[in-house]
Coordinates of C-alpha atoms in Angstrom, one line a residue:
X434 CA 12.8 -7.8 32.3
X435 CA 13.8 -9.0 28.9
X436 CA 14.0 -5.6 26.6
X437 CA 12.5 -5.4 23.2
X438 CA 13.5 -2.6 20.9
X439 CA 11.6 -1.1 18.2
X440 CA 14.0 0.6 15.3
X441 CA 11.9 2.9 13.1
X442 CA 12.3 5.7 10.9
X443 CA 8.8 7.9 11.5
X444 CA 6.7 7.6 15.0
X445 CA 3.9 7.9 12.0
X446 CA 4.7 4.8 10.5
X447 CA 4.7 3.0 13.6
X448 CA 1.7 4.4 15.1
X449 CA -0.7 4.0 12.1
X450 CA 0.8 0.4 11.4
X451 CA 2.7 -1.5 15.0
X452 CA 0.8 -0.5 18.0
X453 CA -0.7 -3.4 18.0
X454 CA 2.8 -5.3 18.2
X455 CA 3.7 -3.0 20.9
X456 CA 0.9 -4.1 23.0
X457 CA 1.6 -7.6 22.4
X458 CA 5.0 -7.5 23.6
X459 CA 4.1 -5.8 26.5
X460 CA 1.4 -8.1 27.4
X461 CA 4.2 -10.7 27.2
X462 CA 5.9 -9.2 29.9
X463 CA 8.8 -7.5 27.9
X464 CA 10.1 -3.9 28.2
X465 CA 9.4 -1.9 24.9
X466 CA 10.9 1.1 23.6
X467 CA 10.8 2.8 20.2
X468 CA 13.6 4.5 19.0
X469 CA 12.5 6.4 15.9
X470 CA 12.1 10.5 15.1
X471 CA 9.6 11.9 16.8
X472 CA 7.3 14.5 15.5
X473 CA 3.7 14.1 16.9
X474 CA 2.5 10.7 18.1
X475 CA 4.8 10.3 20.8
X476 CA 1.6 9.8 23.0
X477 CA -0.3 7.6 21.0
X478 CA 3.0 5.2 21.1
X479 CA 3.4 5.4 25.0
X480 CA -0.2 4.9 25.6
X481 CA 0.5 1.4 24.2
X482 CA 3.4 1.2 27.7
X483 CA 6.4 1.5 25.7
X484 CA 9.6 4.1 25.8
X485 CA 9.6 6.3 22.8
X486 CA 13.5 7.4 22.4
X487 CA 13.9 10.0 19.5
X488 CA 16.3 9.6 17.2
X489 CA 16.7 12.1 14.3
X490 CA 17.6 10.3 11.1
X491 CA 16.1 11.4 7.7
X492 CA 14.6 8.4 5.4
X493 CA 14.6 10.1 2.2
X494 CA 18.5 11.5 2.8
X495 CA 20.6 8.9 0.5
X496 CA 24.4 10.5 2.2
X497 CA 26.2 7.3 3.7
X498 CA 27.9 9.1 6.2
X499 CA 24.4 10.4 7.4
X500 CA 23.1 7.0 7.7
X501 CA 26.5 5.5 9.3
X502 CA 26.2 8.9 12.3
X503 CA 22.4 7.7 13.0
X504 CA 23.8 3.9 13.3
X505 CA 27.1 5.2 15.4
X506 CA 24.2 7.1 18.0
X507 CA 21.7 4.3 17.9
X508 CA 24.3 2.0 19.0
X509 CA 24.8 3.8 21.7
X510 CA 20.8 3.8 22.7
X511 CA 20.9 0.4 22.2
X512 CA 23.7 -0.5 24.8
X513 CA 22.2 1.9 27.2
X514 CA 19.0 0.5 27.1
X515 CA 20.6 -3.3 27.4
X516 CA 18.4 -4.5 24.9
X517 CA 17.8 -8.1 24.1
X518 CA 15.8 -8.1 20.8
X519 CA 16.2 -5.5 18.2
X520 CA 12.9 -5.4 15.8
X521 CA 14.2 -3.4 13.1
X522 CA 11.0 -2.0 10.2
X523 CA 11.5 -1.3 7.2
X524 CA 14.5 -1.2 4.3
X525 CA 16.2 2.1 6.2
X526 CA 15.5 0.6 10.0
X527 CA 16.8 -2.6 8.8
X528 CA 20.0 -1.0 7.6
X529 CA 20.3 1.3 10.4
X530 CA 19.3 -0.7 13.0
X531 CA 21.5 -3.6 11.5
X532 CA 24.4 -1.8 11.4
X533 CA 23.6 -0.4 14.9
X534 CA 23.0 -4.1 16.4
X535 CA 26.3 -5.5 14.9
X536 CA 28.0 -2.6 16.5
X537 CA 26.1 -2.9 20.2
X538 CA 27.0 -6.3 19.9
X539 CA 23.0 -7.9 20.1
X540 CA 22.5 -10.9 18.1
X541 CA 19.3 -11.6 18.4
X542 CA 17.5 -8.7 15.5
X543 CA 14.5 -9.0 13.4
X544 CA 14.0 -7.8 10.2
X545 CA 10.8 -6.9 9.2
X546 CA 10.7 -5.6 5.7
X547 CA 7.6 -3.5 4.9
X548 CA 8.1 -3.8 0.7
X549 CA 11.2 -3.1 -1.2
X550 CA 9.8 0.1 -2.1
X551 CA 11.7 1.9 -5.5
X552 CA 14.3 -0.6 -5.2
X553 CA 11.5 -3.3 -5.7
X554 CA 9.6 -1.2 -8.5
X555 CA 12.5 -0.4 -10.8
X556 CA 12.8 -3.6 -13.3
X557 CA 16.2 -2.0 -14.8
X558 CA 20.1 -2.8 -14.6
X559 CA 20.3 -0.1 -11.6
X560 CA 17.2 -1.9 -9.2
X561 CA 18.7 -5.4 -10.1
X562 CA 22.0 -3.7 -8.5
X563 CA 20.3 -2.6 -5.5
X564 CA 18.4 -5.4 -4.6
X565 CA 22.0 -7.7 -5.2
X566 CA 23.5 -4.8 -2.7
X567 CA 20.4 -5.5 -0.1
X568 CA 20.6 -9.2 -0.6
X569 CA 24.6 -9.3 0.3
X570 CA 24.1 -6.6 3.2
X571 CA 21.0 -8.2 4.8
X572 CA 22.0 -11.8 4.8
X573 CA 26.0 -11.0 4.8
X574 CA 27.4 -8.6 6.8
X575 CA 23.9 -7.3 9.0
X576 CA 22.9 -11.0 9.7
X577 CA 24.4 -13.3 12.8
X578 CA 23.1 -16.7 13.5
X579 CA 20.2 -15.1 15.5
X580 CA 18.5 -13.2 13.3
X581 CA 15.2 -13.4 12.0
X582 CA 13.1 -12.1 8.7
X583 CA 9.6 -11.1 8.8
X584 CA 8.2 -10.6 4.9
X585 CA 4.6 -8.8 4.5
X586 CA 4.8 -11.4 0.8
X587 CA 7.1 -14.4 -0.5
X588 CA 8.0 -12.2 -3.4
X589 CA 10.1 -10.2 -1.3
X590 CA 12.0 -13.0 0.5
X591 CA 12.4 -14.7 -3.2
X592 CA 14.0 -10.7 -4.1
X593 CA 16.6 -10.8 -1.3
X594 CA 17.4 -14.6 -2.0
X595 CA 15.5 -16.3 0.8
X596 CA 13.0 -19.0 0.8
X597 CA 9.6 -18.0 2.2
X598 CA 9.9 -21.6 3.9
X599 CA 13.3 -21.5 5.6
X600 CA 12.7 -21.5 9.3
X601 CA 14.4 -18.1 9.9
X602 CA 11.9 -16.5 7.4
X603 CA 8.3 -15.8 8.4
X604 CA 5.6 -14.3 6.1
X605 CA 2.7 -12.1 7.7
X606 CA -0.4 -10.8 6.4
X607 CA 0.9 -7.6 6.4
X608 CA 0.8 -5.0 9.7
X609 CA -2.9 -6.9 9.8
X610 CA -6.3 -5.5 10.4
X611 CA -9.1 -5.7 13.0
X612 CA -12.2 -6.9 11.4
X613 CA -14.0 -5.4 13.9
X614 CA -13.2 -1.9 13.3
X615 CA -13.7 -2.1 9.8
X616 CA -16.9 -3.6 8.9
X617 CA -19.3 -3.9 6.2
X618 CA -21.9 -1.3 5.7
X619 CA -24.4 -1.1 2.3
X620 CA -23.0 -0.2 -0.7
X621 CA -24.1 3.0 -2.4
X622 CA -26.8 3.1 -5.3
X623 CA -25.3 2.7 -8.7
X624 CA -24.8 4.4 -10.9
X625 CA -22.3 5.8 -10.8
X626 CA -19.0 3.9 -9.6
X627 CA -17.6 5.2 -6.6
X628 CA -13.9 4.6 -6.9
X629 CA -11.3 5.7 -3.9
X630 CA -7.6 5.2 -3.6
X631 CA -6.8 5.7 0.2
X632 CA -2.6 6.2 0.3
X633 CA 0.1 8.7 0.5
X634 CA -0.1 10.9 -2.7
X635 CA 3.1 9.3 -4.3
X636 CA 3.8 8.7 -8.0
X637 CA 5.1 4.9 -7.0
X638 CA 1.6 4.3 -5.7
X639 CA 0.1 4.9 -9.2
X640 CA -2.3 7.9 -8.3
X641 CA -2.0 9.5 -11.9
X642 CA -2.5 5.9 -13.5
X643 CA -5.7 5.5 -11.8
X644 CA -6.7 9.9 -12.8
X645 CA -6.0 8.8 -15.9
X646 CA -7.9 5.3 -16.0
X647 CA -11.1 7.2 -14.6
X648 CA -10.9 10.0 -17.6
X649 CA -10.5 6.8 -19.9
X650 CA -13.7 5.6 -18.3
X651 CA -15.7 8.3 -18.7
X652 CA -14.6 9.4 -22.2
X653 CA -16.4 6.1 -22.9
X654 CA -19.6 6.9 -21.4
X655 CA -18.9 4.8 -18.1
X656 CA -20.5 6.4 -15.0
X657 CA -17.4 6.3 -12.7
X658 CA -15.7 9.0 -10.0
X659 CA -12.9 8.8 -8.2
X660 CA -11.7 10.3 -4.9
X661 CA -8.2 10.6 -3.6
X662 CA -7.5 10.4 0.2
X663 CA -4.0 11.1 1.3
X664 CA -0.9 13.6 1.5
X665 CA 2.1 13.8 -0.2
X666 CA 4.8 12.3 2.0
X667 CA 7.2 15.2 2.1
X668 CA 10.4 12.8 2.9
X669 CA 9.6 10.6 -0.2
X670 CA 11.2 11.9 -3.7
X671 CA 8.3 10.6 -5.6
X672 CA 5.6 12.8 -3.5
X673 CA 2.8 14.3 -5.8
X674 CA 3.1 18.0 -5.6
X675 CA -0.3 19.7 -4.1
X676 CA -0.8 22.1 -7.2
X677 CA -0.8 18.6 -9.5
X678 CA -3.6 17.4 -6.7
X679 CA -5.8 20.3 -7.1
X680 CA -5.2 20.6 -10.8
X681 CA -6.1 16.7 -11.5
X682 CA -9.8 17.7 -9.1
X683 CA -12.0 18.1 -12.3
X684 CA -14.5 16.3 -14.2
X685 CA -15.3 13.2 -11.7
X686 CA -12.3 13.5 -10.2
X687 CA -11.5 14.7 -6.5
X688 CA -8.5 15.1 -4.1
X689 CA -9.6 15.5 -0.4
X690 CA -6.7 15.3 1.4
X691 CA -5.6 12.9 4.5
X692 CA -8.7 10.9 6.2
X693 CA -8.5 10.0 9.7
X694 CA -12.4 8.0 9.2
X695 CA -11.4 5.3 6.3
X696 CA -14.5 3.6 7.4
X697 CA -16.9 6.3 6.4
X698 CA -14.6 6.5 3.1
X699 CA -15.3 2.8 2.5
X700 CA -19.0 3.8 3.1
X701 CA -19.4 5.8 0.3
X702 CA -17.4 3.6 -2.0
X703 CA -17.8 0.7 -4.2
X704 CA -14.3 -0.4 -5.2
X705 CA -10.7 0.0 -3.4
X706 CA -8.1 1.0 -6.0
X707 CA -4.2 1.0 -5.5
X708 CA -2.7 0.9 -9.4
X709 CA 1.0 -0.1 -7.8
X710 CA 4.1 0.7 -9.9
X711 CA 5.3 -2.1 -7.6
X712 CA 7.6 -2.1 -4.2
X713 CA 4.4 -3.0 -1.6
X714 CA 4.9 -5.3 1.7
X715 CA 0.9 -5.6 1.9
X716 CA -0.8 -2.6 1.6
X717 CA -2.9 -1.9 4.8
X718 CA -5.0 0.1 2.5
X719 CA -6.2 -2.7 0.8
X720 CA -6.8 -4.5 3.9
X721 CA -8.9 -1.6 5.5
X722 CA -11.0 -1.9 2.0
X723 CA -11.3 -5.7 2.1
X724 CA -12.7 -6.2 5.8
X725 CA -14.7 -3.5 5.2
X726 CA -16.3 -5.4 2.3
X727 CA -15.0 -3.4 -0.9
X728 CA -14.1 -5.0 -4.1
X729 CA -10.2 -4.7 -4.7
X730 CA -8.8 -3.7 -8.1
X731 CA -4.6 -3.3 -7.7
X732 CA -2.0 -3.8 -9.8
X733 CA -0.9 -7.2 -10.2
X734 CA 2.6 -6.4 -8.2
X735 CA 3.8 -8.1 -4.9
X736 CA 2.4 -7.8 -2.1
X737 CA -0.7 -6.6 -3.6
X738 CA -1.6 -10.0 -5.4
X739 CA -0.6 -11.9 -1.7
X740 CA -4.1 -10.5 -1.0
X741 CA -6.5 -9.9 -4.4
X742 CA -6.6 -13.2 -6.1
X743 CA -8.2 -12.4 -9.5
X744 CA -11.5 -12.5 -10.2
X745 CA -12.2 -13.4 -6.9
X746 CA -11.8 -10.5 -4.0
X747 CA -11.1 -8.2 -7.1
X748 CA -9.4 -7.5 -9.9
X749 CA -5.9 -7.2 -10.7
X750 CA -4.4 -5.3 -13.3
X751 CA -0.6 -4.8 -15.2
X752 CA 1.0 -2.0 -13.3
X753 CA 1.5 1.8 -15.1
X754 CA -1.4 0.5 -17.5
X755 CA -4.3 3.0 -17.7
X756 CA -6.2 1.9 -20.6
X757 CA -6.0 -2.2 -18.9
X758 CA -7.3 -0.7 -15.5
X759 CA -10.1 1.5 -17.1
X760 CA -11.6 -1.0 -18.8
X761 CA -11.9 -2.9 -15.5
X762 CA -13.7 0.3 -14.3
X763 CA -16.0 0.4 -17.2
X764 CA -16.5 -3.2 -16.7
X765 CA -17.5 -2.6 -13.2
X766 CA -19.5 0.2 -13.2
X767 CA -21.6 -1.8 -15.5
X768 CA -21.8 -4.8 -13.4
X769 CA -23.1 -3.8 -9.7
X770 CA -23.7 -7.7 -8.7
X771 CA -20.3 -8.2 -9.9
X772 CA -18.8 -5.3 -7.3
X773 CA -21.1 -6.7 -4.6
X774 CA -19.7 -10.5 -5.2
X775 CA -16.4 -9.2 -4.7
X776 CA -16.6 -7.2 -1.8
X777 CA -18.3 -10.0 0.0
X778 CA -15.3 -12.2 -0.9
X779 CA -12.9 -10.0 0.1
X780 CA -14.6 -9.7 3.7
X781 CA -14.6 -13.4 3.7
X782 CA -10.8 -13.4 2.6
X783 CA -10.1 -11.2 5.6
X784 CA -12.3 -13.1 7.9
X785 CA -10.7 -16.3 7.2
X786 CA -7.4 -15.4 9.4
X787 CA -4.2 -14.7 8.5
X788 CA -4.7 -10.9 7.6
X789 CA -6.0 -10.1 11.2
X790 CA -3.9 -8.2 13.5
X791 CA -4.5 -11.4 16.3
X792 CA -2.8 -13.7 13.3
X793 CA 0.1 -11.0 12.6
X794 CA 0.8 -10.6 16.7
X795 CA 0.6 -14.5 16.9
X796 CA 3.1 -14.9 14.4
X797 CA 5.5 -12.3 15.8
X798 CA 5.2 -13.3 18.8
X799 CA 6.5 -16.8 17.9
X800 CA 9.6 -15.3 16.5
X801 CA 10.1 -13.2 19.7
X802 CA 9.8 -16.2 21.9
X803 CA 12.5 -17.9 19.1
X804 CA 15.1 -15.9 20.2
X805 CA 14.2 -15.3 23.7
X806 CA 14.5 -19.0 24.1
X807 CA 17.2 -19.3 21.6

């Protein structure tokens, strides 16, 4: 059997966003295994029929010599396992796994960036470094004739110098979503405006901008409250400490901590809300919100605006501007056929293909078979 490897940081990651790959590969008669550090889905991975291989390398450490002893020990996995595709995810399993490829001597790798993350958000002299240090690795000394780059939006390819159209570049609707396990249900009465951002607690995602926006909001009389679903990440430097969580749970404001039920979130909701400082692939969390009928209101960032076109499945906003996103919630929470229009669209949007997970496995799929037959 032809042998597929998954390179991953966090068996998290991979299990709330890639099963679904898994099982596709499988189902096309390949051998799976996911190297990545294992903590507690280790189960949830095999039950898709693939080898989980732990492999302890920190994401948020930034020490080369770390990085290069994680790529010297998964080269070794790699040659031991006789693999025949490495799918690398993410900026860190893309350097790691590169590096760990070119050094097992496989040529045939795949690249699937997830969003450039705080290299993509930072707009000064030292992110314009990084992303000409990512562009020179990726498609320099990391690439070989057979490799292959999977973008969540054309932003990102444009970032790293390569055009969304070149044939070894493909562009998915992010990890994709099933419409049928997030459907529509009735919106809520109104008033007032039942606002939730559903994502890691991280200062990069804009959580305070969108605290601050709702305090805006109601200052001016608007009937709006806003939830927050998530955790801090604890291996991400820009995590949101707890005590500034609980603190910011006052007047129409509430931190509830990670959801595993993001249906029943979207239930009780009007409008999705991710106020990006930038550095998305395609945030799932948007996606979730869309299929299940919720208007969209993001910043107007990558990845984010591959999915909300204004005025249409939402409403997009400058990023790390409060005042600019609570008027769209004062806006909104006077306008409840405006918040149904654009929930409906943003079903439809889903509907439409593309942002399934049957479009995303087709796609991948494709690029699998590339090489295979390559």
């Amino acid at each position: 059997m032809r042998r597929l490897v998954f390179v991953v940081t966090e068996d998290w990651f991979f299990a709330s966003h890639f099963l679904p790959m898994a099982r596709a590969a499988v189902a096309m008669g390949l051998a799976v295994a996911v190297v990545t550090r294992v903590r507690e889905h280790r189960a949830v991975i095999e039950a898709t029929g693939a080898q989980v291989v732990p492999l302890e390398a920190e994401r948020a450490s930034l020490n080369p010599m770390a990085a290069g002893y994680a790529a010297g020990q998964l080269a070794a996995i790699l040659k031991a396992l006789r693999a025949d595709i490495v799918h690398c995810i993410a900026l860190r399993g893309i350097l790691v796994g590169g590096t760990a490829a070119a050094m097992a001597g496989v040529p045939a790798r795949v690249y699937a960036l997830t969003g450039l993350g705080l290299v993509g958000a930072r707009h000064d002299r030292i992110g314009r470094a990084a992303r000409l240090g990512l562009r020179t690795l990726i498609r320099g000394p990391l690439a070989s004739t057979r490799t292959r780059y999977l973008f969540e939006n054309p932003d990102d390819a444009r970032a790293l110098g390569l055009d969304p159209l070149d044939q070894s570049v493909t562009v998915i609707g992010g990890a994709g979503v099933d419409p049928a396990d997030f459907m529509p249900s009735p919106l809520p009465a109104m008033p007032p405006l039942r606002v939730a951002v559903v994502a890691r607690m991280l200062w990069s995602k804009g959580v305070d901008v969108a605290v601050e926006a709702t305090r805006l909001a109601r200052a001016q009389g608007a009937p709006v409250e806003l939830d927050l679903f998530g955790a801090p990440d604890p291996s991400n430097r820009r995590a949101i400490a707890e005590a500034t969580l609980r603190n910011w749970s006052r007047d129409g404001v509430a931190w509830h901590g990670p959801t595993a039920d993001v249906s029943s979130v979207w239930a009780h909701h009007h409008v999705a809300c991710l106020p990006s400082r930038g550095g998305e692939g395609l945030p799932r969390t948007l996606l979730e919100a869309a299929s299940c009928g919720r208007a969209l209101v993001a910043s107007d960032v990558p990845g984010c605006r591959s999915l909300v076109r204004d005025g249409v499945e939402g409403l997009l906003v400058p990023p790390d501007d409060a005042p600019a996103l609570a008027r769209i919630l004062v806006r909104l929470s006077g306008d409840a056929r405006l918040v149904a229009e654009l929930g409906a669209a943003a079903r439809s949007r889903i509907e439409a293909g593309g942002f399934t997970e049957t479009a995303v496995t087709d796609s991948v799929r494709a690029v699998w078979r590339d090489l295979l037959d390559a």
